[in-house]
């Protein structure tokens, strides 16, 4: 009986670590269609590459839709093609923490067409923007005079910090209601990290996704440069 109990506890611990490891993943999805008729293209191939290496792939469904999950936050190259159509490549597609990046592709009909290469431009409004969050990238962090993670978090709406470097309170909650997630792993409130190691910092103050559990305050999600897909600048 004790062995069974120990086994169940071990299994639950492993599952908990696995779930935590998924919390920073992003999703890429969208529509592949004919550039002229706008009709969906079934069974088109979608490749996701990081620094020239394929990291994921999928095919479109009969409605032309595709979806690729479990992508680390970062910038990717996305290549789309199908026989009888031209190939399209999009560079610098940004996949963010706990977000869905929507990107449609329209392919021209024909054979022996040159590959069309374009650069990704982030949308003004995110389609899946159901949570209140502030995103701070490595460039903004590098240019800022602030040095502590908590000091960056205090810039978000609803955040209160009584003193520099002190604990952060969100929407009236206590300091221990704030959760810190680093590369998918929950950290203690007292942890420290050099700002030069941060690729992206996301401060979630409302509409907290269920994956983050029982947070009563805010969530500070940090993705380090070593974890960031294809490397952060």
Coordinates of C-alpha atoms in Angstrom, one line a residue, residues 15-170:
X15 CA 3.0 15.4 -14.3
X16 CA 3.2 18.7 -12.4
X17 CA 6.7 19.4 -13.8
X18 CA 5.5 18.5 -17.3
X19 CA 2.6 20.9 -17.1
X20 CA 4.9 23.7 -15.8
X21 CA 7.3 23.1 -18.6
X22 CA 4.5 23.9 -21.1
X23 CA 3.5 27.2 -19.7
X24 CA 5.7 29.4 -21.8
X25 CA 4.9 27.7 -25.1
X26 CA 3.2 29.6 -28.0
X27 CA 1.0 28.5 -30.8
X28 CA 1.1 29.3 -34.5
X29 CA -2.0 28.9 -36.6
X30 CA -3.8 30.3 -39.6
X31 CA -5.3 29.8 -43.1
X32 CA -3.6 28.7 -46.3
X33 CA -5.6 29.8 -49.4
X34 CA -5.4 30.5 -53.1
X35 CA -4.1 34.0 -53.7
X36 CA -6.6 34.6 -56.5
X37 CA -9.8 32.7 -55.6
X38 CA -9.2 32.9 -51.8
X39 CA -10.4 29.2 -51.6
X40 CA -8.7 27.1 -48.8
X41 CA -5.9 24.9 -49.9
X42 CA -6.0 21.4 -48.4
X43 CA -2.9 19.4 -47.5
X44 CA -0.5 22.3 -48.0
X45 CA 2.8 21.8 -46.0
X46 CA 3.7 24.2 -43.3
X47 CA 7.3 24.1 -42.0
X48 CA 8.6 26.0 -39.0
X49 CA 12.4 26.6 -39.0
X50 CA 14.8 28.0 -36.4
X51 CA 18.1 29.2 -37.7
X52 CA 17.6 27.0 -40.8
X53 CA 16.7 23.9 -38.8
X54 CA 13.2 22.5 -39.0
X55 CA 11.6 22.4 -35.6
X56 CA 7.9 21.6 -36.5
X57 CA 5.7 20.8 -39.4
X58 CA 2.1 20.1 -40.3
X59 CA -0.5 19.9 -43.1
X60 CA -3.6 22.0 -43.6
X61 CA -7.0 20.5 -43.2
X62 CA -9.8 20.5 -45.8
X63 CA -10.7 24.0 -44.7
X64 CA -7.2 25.3 -45.2
X65 CA -6.5 25.7 -41.5
X66 CA -3.3 24.7 -39.8
X67 CA -2.1 24.8 -36.2
X68 CA 1.3 24.1 -34.6
X69 CA 1.6 24.2 -30.8
X70 CA 4.4 23.8 -28.2
X71 CA 6.6 26.3 -29.9
X72 CA 9.2 28.0 -27.6
X73 CA 8.9 31.8 -27.6
X74 CA 11.1 33.3 -30.3
X75 CA 11.4 34.3 -34.0
X76 CA 10.9 31.6 -36.7
X77 CA 11.0 31.2 -40.4
X78 CA 7.7 29.7 -41.8
X79 CA 7.7 28.0 -45.2
X80 CA 4.4 27.0 -46.9
X81 CA 4.1 25.1 -50.2
X82 CA 2.0 22.6 -52.2
X83 CA 2.4 21.1 -55.6
X84 CA 0.8 23.3 -58.3
X85 CA 1.4 26.5 -56.2
X86 CA 4.2 28.8 -55.6
X87 CA 6.2 28.6 -52.3
X88 CA 5.9 31.4 -49.7
X89 CA 8.5 32.0 -46.9
X90 CA 7.9 34.4 -44.1
X91 CA 10.9 35.5 -41.9
X92 CA 11.0 36.7 -38.3
X93 CA 7.6 35.3 -37.3
X94 CA 7.3 36.1 -33.7
X95 CA 5.8 33.5 -31.3
X96 CA 5.2 34.8 -27.8
X97 CA 4.7 33.4 -24.4
X98 CA 1.3 31.8 -23.9
X99 CA 0.0 33.4 -27.1
X100 CA -1.5 32.3 -30.4
X101 CA 0.2 33.9 -33.4
X102 CA -2.2 34.0 -36.3
X103 CA -0.6 34.1 -39.7
X104 CA -2.4 33.4 -43.0
X105 CA -0.7 32.6 -46.3
X106 CA -2.0 33.1 -49.8
X107 CA -0.3 31.0 -52.5
X108 CA -0.3 31.8 -56.3
X109 CA -1.1 29.0 -58.7
X110 CA 1.5 27.8 -61.1
X111 CA 4.6 25.7 -61.5
X112 CA 8.3 26.8 -61.5
X113 CA 7.3 30.1 -59.7
X114 CA 10.0 31.8 -57.7
X115 CA 9.8 31.5 -53.9
X116 CA 8.1 34.6 -52.4
X117 CA 9.9 35.8 -49.3
X118 CA 8.5 38.4 -46.9
X119 CA 9.1 39.7 -43.4
X120 CA 6.6 39.2 -40.6
X121 CA 4.9 42.3 -39.2
X122 CA 3.2 42.0 -35.8
X123 CA -0.6 42.8 -35.9
X124 CA -1.8 46.0 -34.2
X125 CA -4.5 44.0 -32.4
X126 CA -4.0 40.4 -31.2
X127 CA -7.0 38.1 -32.0
X128 CA -6.6 36.1 -28.8
X129 CA -6.0 39.1 -26.6
X130 CA -8.2 37.9 -23.7
X131 CA -5.8 38.7 -20.9
X132 CA -4.4 42.0 -19.6
X133 CA -0.6 41.8 -20.1
X134 CA 2.4 44.0 -20.7
X135 CA 5.2 42.6 -22.8
X136 CA 8.7 43.9 -22.4
X137 CA 11.3 42.6 -24.9
X138 CA 15.1 42.4 -24.6
X139 CA 15.6 45.7 -26.5
X140 CA 13.4 47.7 -24.1
X141 CA 15.1 46.0 -21.1
X142 CA 18.5 46.8 -22.4
X143 CA 17.7 50.5 -22.9
X144 CA 16.0 50.9 -19.6
X145 CA 17.7 52.3 -16.4
X146 CA 15.7 49.8 -14.3
X147 CA 17.6 46.7 -13.2
X148 CA 15.3 44.5 -11.1
X149 CA 12.6 42.3 -12.5
X150 CA 10.1 43.7 -10.0
X151 CA 11.0 47.2 -11.1
X152 CA 10.0 46.4 -14.7
X153 CA 6.8 44.7 -13.4
X154 CA 5.7 47.9 -11.6
X155 CA 5.3 49.6 -14.9
X156 CA 2.2 47.6 -15.6
X157 CA -1.3 48.9 -14.9
X158 CA -2.6 47.6 -11.5
X159 CA 0.9 47.0 -10.1
X160 CA 2.0 48.7 -6.8
X161 CA 5.5 48.7 -5.4
X162 CA 6.1 50.6 -2.2
X163 CA 9.9 50.8 -2.6
X164 CA 12.4 50.1 -5.4
X165 CA 13.2 46.4 -5.5
X166 CA 10.4 45.6 -3.1
X167 CA 7.5 43.1 -3.6
X168 CA 4.8 43.8 -6.2
X169 CA 1.1 43.9 -5.4
X170 CA -1.4 43.5 -8.1

